[in-house]
């Protein structure tokens, strides 16, 4: 399993762009990078997934450099409701389980 | 709007009692996960089913925990006897996961268990 390292916490203000970087140095060729978001008292929710370069959806962007040893989740113009824990996961195949680390607690202030 | 349904949402029980948590996965999803979340340990995988067959339950204390899928619409997690250290939020998740497809998993709202 790839070892995941991400910041424990981050602070931001409304309207700012937030970038959360995840390190996965021993990622394997078949591994994908996936991000989940969890609000208090709720289950995790899928945000975005990618293999290389850049992926964008209506919620976020995911930047993955050529060596794939890290990835950056970018949240444009955050609001108070983006306060949550963000988990970076590395998935090796459709049969794999989802292994969650400690995640990054993002606090957005007014 | 399809969703994973867990019951009960909250459960308070006395130590030694049996606890059964239920999960209705999204129709058509072939994979079901059970997770436990605590402040200290975070999200821990307890059990994992594919097409109702248990694939991995290595994270589950076998002496008191059991997980089953009696049919495709129901997954259960049972604790007998319960202990205070079992107090946590238990999440069920389902997904249409097949080899080569890294699709998202959908989580339920969780069952908050308190054992006193």
PDB file of C-alpha atoms in Angstrom:
ATOM      1  CA  UNK A   1       0.000   0.000   0.000  1.00  0.00           C
ATOM      2  CA  UNK A   2       1.191   3.488  -0.827  1.00  0.00           C
ATOM      3  CA  UNK A   3       2.157   5.548   2.203  1.00  0.00           C
ATOM      4  CA  UNK A   4       0.112   8.748   2.317  1.00  0.00           C
ATOM      5  CA  UNK A   5       1.254  12.026   3.884  1.00  0.00           C
ATOM      6  CA  UNK A   6      -0.940  15.089   4.025  1.00  0.00           C
ATOM      7  CA  UNK A   7      -1.101  18.094   6.370  1.00  0.00           C
ATOM      8  CA  UNK A   8      -3.084  17.577   9.541  1.00  0.00           C
ATOM      9  CA  UNK A   9      -4.848  20.916   9.246  1.00  0.00           C
ATOM     10  CA  UNK A  10      -5.145  24.037   7.120  1.00  0.00           C
ATOM     11  CA  UNK A  11      -6.817  27.387   7.607  1.00  0.00           C
ATOM     12  CA  UNK A  12      -8.291  29.648   4.967  1.00  0.00           C
ATOM     13  CA  UNK A  13     -10.719  32.514   4.484  1.00  0.00           C
ATOM     14  CA  UNK A  14     -13.836  32.686   2.417  1.00  0.00           C
ATOM     15  CA  UNK A  15     -13.217  33.384  -1.245  1.00  0.00           C
ATOM     16  CA  UNK A  16      -9.659  32.108  -1.267  1.00  0.00           C
ATOM     17  CA  UNK A  17      -8.322  29.216  -3.286  1.00  0.00           C
ATOM     18  CA  UNK A  18      -7.147  26.306  -1.159  1.00  0.00           C
ATOM     19  CA  UNK A  19      -4.563  23.775  -2.263  1.00  0.00           C
ATOM     20  CA  UNK A  20      -4.063  20.604  -0.243  1.00  0.00           C
ATOM     21  CA  UNK A  21      -1.034  18.563  -1.219  1.00  0.00           C
ATOM     22  CA  UNK A  22      -0.735  14.846  -0.636  1.00  0.00           C
ATOM     23  CA  UNK A  23       2.486  12.881  -0.843  1.00  0.00           C
ATOM     24  CA  UNK A  24       2.431   9.264  -2.057  1.00  0.00           C
ATOM     25  CA  UNK A  25       6.059   8.480  -2.883  1.00  0.00           C
ATOM     26  CA  UNK A  26       5.649   4.743  -3.485  1.00  0.00           C
ATOM     27  CA  UNK A  27       2.590   4.930  -5.698  1.00  0.00           C
ATOM     28  CA  UNK A  28       2.400   2.013  -8.127  1.00  0.00           C
ATOM     29  CA  UNK A  29       1.787   2.085 -11.856  1.00  0.00           C
ATOM     30  CA  UNK A  30      -1.848   0.969 -11.585  1.00  0.00           C
ATOM     31  CA  UNK A  31      -2.739   3.227  -8.667  1.00  0.00           C
ATOM     32  CA  UNK A  32      -5.234   6.058  -8.912  1.00  0.00           C
ATOM     33  CA  UNK A  33      -5.482   9.039  -6.577  1.00  0.00           C
ATOM     34  CA  UNK A  34      -8.847   9.735  -5.001  1.00  0.00           C
ATOM     35  CA  UNK A  35     -10.055  12.450  -2.647  1.00  0.00           C
ATOM     36  CA  UNK A  36     -12.970  12.256  -0.236  1.00  0.00           C
ATOM     37  CA  UNK A  37     -14.557  14.981   1.884  1.00  0.00           C
ATOM     38  CA  UNK A  38     -16.185  14.443   5.260  1.00  0.00           C
ATOM     39  CA  UNK A  39     -18.403  16.880   7.117  1.00  0.00           C
ATOM     40  CA  UNK A  40     -19.093  16.452  10.834  1.00  0.00           C
ATOM     41  CA  UNK A  41     -21.682  13.768  11.566  1.00  0.00           C
ATOM     42  CA  UNK A  42     -21.684  12.550   7.960  1.00  0.00           C
ATOM     43  CA  UNK A  43     -20.005   9.808   6.004  1.00  0.00           C
ATOM     44  CA  UNK A  44     -17.174  10.598   3.588  1.00  0.00           C
ATOM     45  CA  UNK A  45     -18.156  11.817   0.141  1.00  0.00           C
ATOM     46  CA  UNK A  46     -16.238  11.318  -3.101  1.00  0.00           C
ATOM     47  CA  UNK A  47     -14.804  14.526  -4.547  1.00  0.00           C
ATOM     48  CA  UNK A  48     -12.496  13.674  -7.402  1.00  0.00           C
ATOM     49  CA  UNK A  49     -10.212  11.018  -8.823  1.00  0.00           C
ATOM     50  CA  UNK A  50      -7.317  11.091 -11.249  1.00  0.00           C
ATOM     51  CA  UNK A  51      -4.359   9.187 -12.672  1.00  0.00           C
ATOM     52  CA  UNK A  52      -2.135  11.884 -14.130  1.00  0.00           C
ATOM     53  CA  UNK A  53      -1.995  15.540 -15.208  1.00  0.00           C
ATOM     54  CA  UNK A  54      -5.161  17.431 -14.347  1.00  0.00           C
ATOM     55  CA  UNK A  55      -8.742  16.532 -13.629  1.00  0.00           C
ATOM     56  CA  UNK A  56     -11.476  19.072 -13.033  1.00  0.00           C
ATOM     57  CA  UNK A  57     -15.085  18.747 -12.031  1.00  0.00           C
ATOM     58  CA  UNK A  58     -17.706  21.105 -10.660  1.00  0.00           C
ATOM     59  CA  UNK A  59     -16.285  20.882  -7.151  1.00  0.00           C
ATOM     60  CA  UNK A  60     -12.507  20.779  -7.422  1.00  0.00           C
ATOM     61  CA  UNK A  61      -9.414  20.256  -9.520  1.00  0.00           C
ATOM     62  CA  UNK A  62      -6.769  17.616  -9.034  1.00  0.00           C
ATOM     63  CA  UNK A  63      -3.222  18.215 -10.198  1.00  0.00           C
ATOM     64  CA  UNK A  64      -0.873  15.260 -10.550  1.00  0.00           C
ATOM     65  CA  UNK A  65       2.729  15.819 -11.721  1.00  0.00           C
ATOM     66  CA  UNK A  66       4.442  13.497 -14.166  1.00  0.00           C
ATOM     67  CA  UNK A  67       6.177  11.432 -11.455  1.00  0.00           C
ATOM     68  CA  UNK A  68       2.840  10.973  -9.645  1.00  0.00           C
ATOM     69  CA  UNK A  69       4.552  11.012  -6.253  1.00  0.00           C
ATOM     70  CA  UNK A  70       2.289  13.776  -5.060  1.00  0.00           C
ATOM     71  CA  UNK A  71      -1.042  15.311  -5.899  1.00  0.00           C
ATOM     72  CA  UNK A  72      -2.764  18.585  -5.110  1.00  0.00           C
ATOM     73  CA  UNK A  73      -6.448  19.057  -4.497  1.00  0.00           C
ATOM     74  CA  UNK A  74      -7.493  22.585  -5.419  1.00  0.00           C
ATOM     75  CA  UNK A  75     -10.693  24.114  -4.110  1.00  0.00           C
ATOM     76  CA  UNK A  76     -11.516  27.396  -5.869  1.00  0.00           C
ATOM     77  CA  UNK A  77     -13.017  30.227  -3.834  1.00  0.00           C
ATOM     78  CA  UNK A  78     -13.860  28.291  -0.679  1.00  0.00           C
ATOM     79  CA  UNK A  79     -16.869  29.103   1.468  1.00  0.00           C
ATOM     80  CA  UNK A  80     -17.641  28.375   5.107  1.00  0.00           C
ATOM     81  CA  UNK A  81     -19.417  25.204   4.021  1.00  0.00           C
ATOM     82  CA  UNK A  82     -16.153  23.789   2.705  1.00  0.00           C
ATOM     83  CA  UNK A  83     -14.971  23.347   6.292  1.00  0.00           C
ATOM     84  CA  UNK A  84     -14.431  19.595   6.464  1.00  0.00           C
ATOM     85  CA  UNK A  85     -11.839  16.850   6.606  1.00  0.00           C
ATOM     86  CA  UNK A  86     -10.276  15.981   3.254  1.00  0.00           C
ATOM     87  CA  UNK A  87      -8.818  12.528   2.706  1.00  0.00           C
ATOM     88  CA  UNK A  88      -6.299  11.574   0.047  1.00  0.00           C
ATOM     89  CA  UNK A  89      -6.416   7.909  -0.951  1.00  0.00           C
ATOM     90  CA  UNK A  90      -4.449   5.767  -3.349  1.00  0.00           C
ATOM     91  CA  UNK A  91      -6.454   2.958  -4.939  1.00  0.00           C
ATOM     92  CA  UNK A  92      -4.754   0.115  -6.785  1.00  0.00           C
ATOM     93  CA  UNK A  93      -7.672  -1.510  -8.525  1.00  0.00           C
ATOM     94  CA  UNK A  94     -11.399  -1.864  -8.563  1.00  0.00           C
ATOM     95  CA  UNK A  95     -11.113  -4.710  -6.107  1.00  0.00           C
ATOM     96  CA  UNK A  96      -9.183  -2.735  -3.544  1.00  0.00           C
ATOM     97  CA  UNK A  97     -10.540  -1.535  -0.270  1.00  0.00           C
ATOM     98  CA  UNK A  98     -10.507   2.148   0.606  1.00  0.00           C
ATOM     99  CA  UNK A  99      -7.769   2.894   3.130  1.00  0.00           C
ATOM    100  CA  UNK A 100      -8.259   6.234   4.867  1.00  0.00           C
ATOM    101  CA  UNK A 101      -5.498   8.104   6.648  1.00  0.00           C
ATOM    102  CA  UNK A 102      -5.936  10.911   9.153  1.00  0.00           C
ATOM    103  CA  UNK A 103      -6.971  13.436   6.521  1.00  0.00           C
ATOM    104  CA  UNK A 104      -6.568  17.214   6.459  1.00  0.00           C
ATOM    105  CA  UNK A 105      -8.910  19.310   8.567  1.00  0.00           C
ATOM    106  CA  UNK A 106      -9.707  22.453   6.564  1.00  0.00           C
ATOM    107  CA  UNK A 107     -11.170  25.353   8.506  1.00  0.00           C
ATOM    108  CA  UNK A 108     -12.631  28.200   6.478  1.00  0.00           C
ATOM    109  CA  UNK A 109     -13.218  31.428   8.368  1.00  0.00           C
ATOM    110  CA  UNK A 110     -15.259  34.519   7.422  1.00  0.00           C
TER     111      UNK A 110
ATOM    112  CA  UNK B   1     -31.718  10.038  -5.347  1.00  0.00           C
ATOM    113  CA  UNK B   2     -30.144   6.681  -4.466  1.00  0.00           C
ATOM    114  CA  UNK B   3     -28.401   6.497  -1.122  1.00  0.00           C
ATOM    115  CA  UNK B   4     -27.023   4.063   1.414  1.00  0.00           C
ATOM    116  CA  UNK B   5     -29.389   3.744   4.355  1.00  0.00           C
ATOM    117  CA  UNK B   6     -28.192   2.796   7.826  1.00  0.00           C
ATOM    118  CA  UNK B   7     -30.297   1.973  10.855  1.00  0.00           C
ATOM    119  CA  UNK B   8     -30.421   2.879  13.626  1.00  0.00           C
ATOM    120  CA  UNK B   9     -28.807   6.324  13.435  1.00  0.00           C
ATOM    121  CA  UNK B  10     -28.095   6.287  17.153  1.00  0.00           C
ATOM    122  CA  UNK B  11     -27.843   3.473  19.654  1.00  0.00           C
ATOM    123  CA  UNK B  12     -27.118   3.559  23.361  1.00  0.00           C
ATOM    124  CA  UNK B  13     -26.719   0.224  25.037  1.00  0.00           C
ATOM    125  CA  UNK B  14     -25.320  -1.320  28.162  1.00  0.00           C
ATOM    126  CA  UNK B  15     -22.113  -3.256  28.205  1.00  0.00           C
ATOM    127  CA  UNK B  16     -22.702  -6.922  27.445  1.00  0.00           C
ATOM    128  CA  UNK B  17     -25.747  -6.378  25.270  1.00  0.00           C
ATOM    129  CA  UNK B  18     -25.971  -7.442  21.637  1.00  0.00           C
ATOM    130  CA  UNK B  19     -26.000  -4.691  19.036  1.00  0.00           C
ATOM    131  CA  UNK B  20     -27.089  -5.119  15.424  1.00  0.00           C
ATOM    132  CA  UNK B  21     -26.530  -2.414  12.847  1.00  0.00           C
ATOM    133  CA  UNK B  22     -28.159  -2.610   9.432  1.00  0.00           C
ATOM    134  CA  UNK B  23     -27.286  -1.214   6.060  1.00  0.00           C
ATOM    135  CA  UNK B  24     -29.226  -1.074   2.827  1.00  0.00           C
ATOM    136  CA  UNK B  25     -26.729  -0.579  -0.009  1.00  0.00           C
ATOM    137  CA  UNK B  26     -27.614   1.219  -3.200  1.00  0.00           C
ATOM    138  CA  UNK B  27     -29.492  -1.101  -5.551  1.00  0.00           C
ATOM    139  CA  UNK B  28     -27.129  -2.639  -8.076  1.00  0.00           C
ATOM    140  CA  UNK B  29     -23.948  -2.020  -6.101  1.00  0.00           C
ATOM    141  CA  UNK B  30     -21.941  -5.207  -5.722  1.00  0.00           C
ATOM    142  CA  UNK B  31     -19.529  -4.076  -3.011  1.00  0.00           C
ATOM    143  CA  UNK B  32     -20.244  -3.224   0.607  1.00  0.00           C
ATOM    144  CA  UNK B  33     -17.817  -1.877   3.191  1.00  0.00           C
ATOM    145  CA  UNK B  34     -18.155  -1.494   6.959  1.00  0.00           C
ATOM    146  CA  UNK B  35     -15.997   1.151   8.640  1.00  0.00           C
ATOM    147  CA  UNK B  36     -15.631   2.303  12.229  1.00  0.00           C
ATOM    148  CA  UNK B  37     -14.628   5.859  13.056  1.00  0.00           C
ATOM    149  CA  UNK B  38     -13.243   7.153  16.328  1.00  0.00           C
ATOM    150  CA  UNK B  39     -11.312  10.285  17.187  1.00  0.00           C
ATOM    151  CA  UNK B  40      -8.240   8.279  18.072  1.00  0.00           C
ATOM    152  CA  UNK B  41      -8.139   5.788  15.213  1.00  0.00           C
ATOM    153  CA  UNK B  42      -9.947   7.596  12.429  1.00  0.00           C
ATOM    154  CA  UNK B  43     -11.703   5.491   9.783  1.00  0.00           C
ATOM    155  CA  UNK B  44     -10.898   1.802  10.126  1.00  0.00           C
ATOM    156  CA  UNK B  45     -12.065  -0.850   7.689  1.00  0.00           C
ATOM    157  CA  UNK B  46     -13.894  -3.656   9.492  1.00  0.00           C
ATOM    158  CA  UNK B  47     -15.290  -5.770   6.658  1.00  0.00           C
ATOM    159  CA  UNK B  48     -15.632  -5.809   2.896  1.00  0.00           C
ATOM    160  CA  UNK B  49     -18.098  -7.803   0.759  1.00  0.00           C
ATOM    161  CA  UNK B  50     -18.121  -8.391  -2.967  1.00  0.00           C
ATOM    162  CA  UNK B  51     -21.279  -9.924  -4.450  1.00  0.00           C
ATOM    163  CA  UNK B  52     -22.342 -10.768  -0.866  1.00  0.00           C
ATOM    164  CA  UNK B  53     -19.198 -12.810  -0.225  1.00  0.00           C
ATOM    165  CA  UNK B  54     -16.851 -11.595   2.515  1.00  0.00           C
ATOM    166  CA  UNK B  55     -13.481 -10.693   0.965  1.00  0.00           C
ATOM    167  CA  UNK B  56     -11.734  -9.111   3.909  1.00  0.00           C
ATOM    168  CA  UNK B  57     -12.730  -8.942   7.541  1.00  0.00           C
ATOM    169  CA  UNK B  58      -9.237  -8.846   8.971  1.00  0.00           C
ATOM    170  CA  UNK B  59      -9.940  -5.507  10.651  1.00  0.00           C
ATOM    171  CA  UNK B  60     -12.778  -6.907  12.688  1.00  0.00           C
ATOM    172  CA  UNK B  61     -12.395  -8.384  16.197  1.00  0.00           C
ATOM    173  CA  UNK B  62     -13.610 -11.897  15.449  1.00  0.00           C
ATOM    174  CA  UNK B  63     -14.502 -12.851  18.986  1.00  0.00           C
ATOM    175  CA  UNK B  64     -17.322 -10.338  19.262  1.00  0.00           C
ATOM    176  CA  UNK B  65     -17.982  -8.863  15.816  1.00  0.00           C
ATOM    177  CA  UNK B  66     -19.699 -10.504  12.875  1.00  0.00           C
ATOM    178  CA  UNK B  67     -20.736  -9.158   9.493  1.00  0.00           C
ATOM    179  CA  UNK B  68     -23.128 -10.752   7.040  1.00  0.00           C
ATOM    180  CA  UNK B  69     -25.089 -10.057   3.874  1.00  0.00           C
ATOM    181  CA  UNK B  70     -28.192 -12.224   4.046  1.00  0.00           C
ATOM    182  CA  UNK B  71     -29.280 -10.802   0.699  1.00  0.00           C
ATOM    183  CA  UNK B  72     -28.214  -8.126  -1.783  1.00  0.00           C
ATOM    184  CA  UNK B  73     -30.352  -5.472  -0.108  1.00  0.00           C
ATOM    185  CA  UNK B  74     -29.150  -5.938   3.470  1.00  0.00           C
ATOM    186  CA  UNK B  75     -25.814  -5.951   5.252  1.00  0.00           C
ATOM    187  CA  UNK B  76     -25.573  -6.403   9.007  1.00  0.00           C
ATOM    188  CA  UNK B  77     -22.858  -5.787  11.566  1.00  0.00           C
ATOM    189  CA  UNK B  78     -23.350  -7.423  14.917  1.00  0.00           C
ATOM    190  CA  UNK B  79     -21.474  -6.969  18.177  1.00  0.00           C
ATOM    191  CA  UNK B  80     -21.988  -9.526  20.921  1.00  0.00           C
ATOM    192  CA  UNK B  81     -21.227  -8.796  23.687  1.00  0.00           C
ATOM    193  CA  UNK B  82     -20.694  -5.062  23.339  1.00  0.00           C
ATOM    194  CA  UNK B  83     -18.032  -3.224  25.334  1.00  0.00           C
ATOM    195  CA  UNK B  84     -17.481   0.476  26.070  1.00  0.00           C
ATOM    196  CA  UNK B  85     -14.466   0.515  23.725  1.00  0.00           C
ATOM    197  CA  UNK B  86     -16.860  -0.287  20.851  1.00  0.00           C
ATOM    198  CA  UNK B  87     -18.364   3.190  21.157  1.00  0.00           C
ATOM    199  CA  UNK B  88     -17.840   4.801  17.756  1.00  0.00           C
ATOM    200  CA  UNK B  89     -19.605   5.786  14.561  1.00  0.00           C
ATOM    201  CA  UNK B  90     -20.059   2.843  12.220  1.00  0.00           C
ATOM    202  CA  UNK B  91     -20.334   3.589   8.519  1.00  0.00           C
ATOM    203  CA  UNK B  92     -21.539   1.392   5.723  1.00  0.00           C
ATOM    204  CA  UNK B  93     -20.581   2.177   2.127  1.00  0.00           C
ATOM    205  CA  UNK B  94     -21.448   0.601  -1.183  1.00  0.00           C
ATOM    206  CA  UNK B  95     -20.091   0.899  -4.679  1.00  0.00           C
ATOM    207  CA  UNK B  96     -20.303  -0.632  -8.145  1.00  0.00           C
ATOM    208  CA  UNK B  97     -16.672  -1.751  -8.044  1.00  0.00           C
ATOM    209  CA  UNK B  98     -15.260  -4.183 -10.577  1.00  0.00           C
ATOM    210  CA  UNK B  99     -11.728  -4.959 -11.684  1.00  0.00           C
ATOM    211  CA  UNK B 100     -10.429  -2.067 -13.724  1.00  0.00           C
ATOM    212  CA  UNK B 101     -13.070   0.358 -12.514  1.00  0.00           C
ATOM    213  CA  UNK B 102     -12.107   2.669  -9.713  1.00  0.00           C
ATOM    214  CA  UNK B 103     -15.503   4.067  -9.018  1.00  0.00           C
ATOM    215  CA  UNK B 104     -16.597   6.018  -6.009  1.00  0.00           C
ATOM    216  CA  UNK B 105     -17.970   4.503  -2.851  1.00  0.00           C
ATOM    217  CA  UNK B 106     -21.150   5.938  -1.369  1.00  0.00           C
ATOM    218  CA  UNK B 107     -21.326   6.200   2.392  1.00  0.00           C
ATOM    219  CA  UNK B 108     -24.345   6.103   4.646  1.00  0.00           C
ATOM    220  CA  UNK B 109     -24.985   8.561   7.459  1.00  0.00           C
ATOM    221  CA  UNK B 110     -23.573   6.201  10.031  1.00  0.00           C
ATOM    222  CA  UNK B 111     -24.747   4.620  13.266  1.00  0.00           C
ATOM    223  CA  UNK B 112     -23.458   6.354  16.384  1.00  0.00           C
ATOM    224  CA  UNK B 113     -23.026   3.651  19.013  1.00  0.00           C
ATOM    225  CA  UNK B 114     -22.524   4.392  22.673  1.00  0.00           C
ATOM    226  CA  UNK B 115     -21.875   1.505  25.037  1.00  0.00           C
ATOM    227  CA  UNK B 116     -22.160   2.406  28.715  1.00  0.00           C
TER     228      UNK B 116
END
